[in-house]
Tab-separated table of C-alpha atoms in Angstrom:
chain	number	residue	atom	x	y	z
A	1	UNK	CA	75.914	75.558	102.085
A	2	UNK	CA	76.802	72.174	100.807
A	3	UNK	CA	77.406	71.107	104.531
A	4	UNK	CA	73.272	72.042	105.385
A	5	UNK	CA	72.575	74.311	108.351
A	6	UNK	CA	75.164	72.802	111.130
A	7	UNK	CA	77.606	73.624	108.531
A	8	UNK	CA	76.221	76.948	107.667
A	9	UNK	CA	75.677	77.431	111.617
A	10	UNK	CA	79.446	76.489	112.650
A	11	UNK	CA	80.822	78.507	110.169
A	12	UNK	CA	78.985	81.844	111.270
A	13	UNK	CA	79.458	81.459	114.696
A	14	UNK	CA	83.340	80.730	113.831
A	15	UNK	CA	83.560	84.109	111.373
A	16	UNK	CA	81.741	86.228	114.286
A	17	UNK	CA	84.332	84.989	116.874
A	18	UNK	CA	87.120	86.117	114.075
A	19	UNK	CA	85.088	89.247	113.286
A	20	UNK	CA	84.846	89.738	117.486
A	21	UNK	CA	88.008	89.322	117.935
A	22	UNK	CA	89.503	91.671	114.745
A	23	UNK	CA	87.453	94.291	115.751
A	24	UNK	CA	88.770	94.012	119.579
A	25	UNK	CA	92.425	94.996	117.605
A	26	UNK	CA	90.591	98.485	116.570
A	27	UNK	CA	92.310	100.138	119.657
A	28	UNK	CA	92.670	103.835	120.150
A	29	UNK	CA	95.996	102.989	121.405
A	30	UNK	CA	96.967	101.709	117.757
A	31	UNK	CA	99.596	103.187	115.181
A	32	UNK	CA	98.800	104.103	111.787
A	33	UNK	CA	99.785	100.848	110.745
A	34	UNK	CA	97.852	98.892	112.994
A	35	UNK	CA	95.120	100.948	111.778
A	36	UNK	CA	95.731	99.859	108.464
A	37	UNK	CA	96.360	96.370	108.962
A	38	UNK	CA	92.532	96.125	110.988
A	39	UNK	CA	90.816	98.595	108.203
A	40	UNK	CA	92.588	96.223	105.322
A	41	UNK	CA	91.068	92.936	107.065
A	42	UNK	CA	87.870	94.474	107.838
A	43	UNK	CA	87.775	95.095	104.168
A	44	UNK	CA	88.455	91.615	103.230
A	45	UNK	CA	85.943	90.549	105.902
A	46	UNK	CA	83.030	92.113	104.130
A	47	UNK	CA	84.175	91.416	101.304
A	48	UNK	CA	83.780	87.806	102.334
A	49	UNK	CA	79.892	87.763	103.527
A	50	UNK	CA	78.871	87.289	100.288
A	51	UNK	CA	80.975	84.135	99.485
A	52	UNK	CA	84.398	82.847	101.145
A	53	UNK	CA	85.771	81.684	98.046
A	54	UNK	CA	87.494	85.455	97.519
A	55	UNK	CA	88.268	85.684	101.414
A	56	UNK	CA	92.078	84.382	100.634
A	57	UNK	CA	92.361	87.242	98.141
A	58	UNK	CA	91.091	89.833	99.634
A	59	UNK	CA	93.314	88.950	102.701
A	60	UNK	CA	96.421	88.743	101.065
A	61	UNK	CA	96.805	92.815	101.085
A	62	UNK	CA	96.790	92.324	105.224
A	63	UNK	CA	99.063	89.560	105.557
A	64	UNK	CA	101.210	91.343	103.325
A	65	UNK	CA	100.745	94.824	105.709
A	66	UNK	CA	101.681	92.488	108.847
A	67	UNK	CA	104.872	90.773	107.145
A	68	UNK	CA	106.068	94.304	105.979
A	69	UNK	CA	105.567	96.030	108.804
A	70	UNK	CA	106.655	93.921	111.469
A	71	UNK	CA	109.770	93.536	109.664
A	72	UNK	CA	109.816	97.094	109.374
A	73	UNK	CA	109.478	98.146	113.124
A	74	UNK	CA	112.300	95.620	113.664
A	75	UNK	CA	114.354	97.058	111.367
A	76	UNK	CA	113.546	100.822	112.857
A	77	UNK	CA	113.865	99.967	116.254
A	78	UNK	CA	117.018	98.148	115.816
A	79	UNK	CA	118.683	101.632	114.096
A	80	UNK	CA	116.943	103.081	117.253
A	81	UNK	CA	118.742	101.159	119.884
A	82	UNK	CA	121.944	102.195	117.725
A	83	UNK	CA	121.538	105.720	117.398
A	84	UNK	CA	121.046	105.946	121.020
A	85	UNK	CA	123.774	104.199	122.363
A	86	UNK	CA	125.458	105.976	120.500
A	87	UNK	CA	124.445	109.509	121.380
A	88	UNK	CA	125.051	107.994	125.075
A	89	UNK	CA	128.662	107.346	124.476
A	90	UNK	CA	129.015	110.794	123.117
A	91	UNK	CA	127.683	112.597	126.001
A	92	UNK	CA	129.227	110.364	128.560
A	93	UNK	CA	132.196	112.448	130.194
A	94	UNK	CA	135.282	111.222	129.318
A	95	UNK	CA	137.010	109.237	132.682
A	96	UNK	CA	140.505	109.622	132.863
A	97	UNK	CA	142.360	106.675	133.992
A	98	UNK	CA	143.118	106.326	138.031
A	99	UNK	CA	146.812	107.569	138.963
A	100	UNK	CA	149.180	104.461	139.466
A	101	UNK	CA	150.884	104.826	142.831
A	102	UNK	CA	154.651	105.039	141.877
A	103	UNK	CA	157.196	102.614	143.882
């Protein structure tokens, strides 16, 4: 408010196009975590219409949901590629080794 009504103005249109685009992440097509991570920041977005000052805070709880879990689905998927080359090697037949001609 200290900035008068351009301020005020620029700043609203700049939280709707962050509020636009957050909610464009709501996809049916999400995981439980991405569910999370968009329910947590739509959280700290209302949280933030009353003032901005606690906007930081309140997003801390999603930044922290991101960090963790992206590190997490590495983590998982990387034990995933594992396991299953593994279980490929297993069920591969075994190939015995061509016959050397004999001179």
């Amino acid at each position: 408010m200290s900035g008068g009504m351009i301020a005020v103005l620029v700043i609203a249109l700049v939280f709707g196009a962050l509020t636009g685009w957050w909610s464009y992440l709501a996809s049916p097509h999400n995981s439980e975590l991405g569910i999370l991570i968009y329910a947590s920041g739509f959280f700290a977005t209302v949280i933030s219409m009353r003032s901005l000052f606690v906007f930081t805070t309140a997003l801390l709880p999603t930044v922290a949901a991101l960090v963790i879990g992206t590190y997490a689905v590495r983590i998982l998927s990387a034990q995933a590629q594992r396991l299953l080359a593994r279980a490929a090697m297993r069920s591969a037949p075994a190939r015995r080794p061509a016959p050397q001609p004999r001179r």
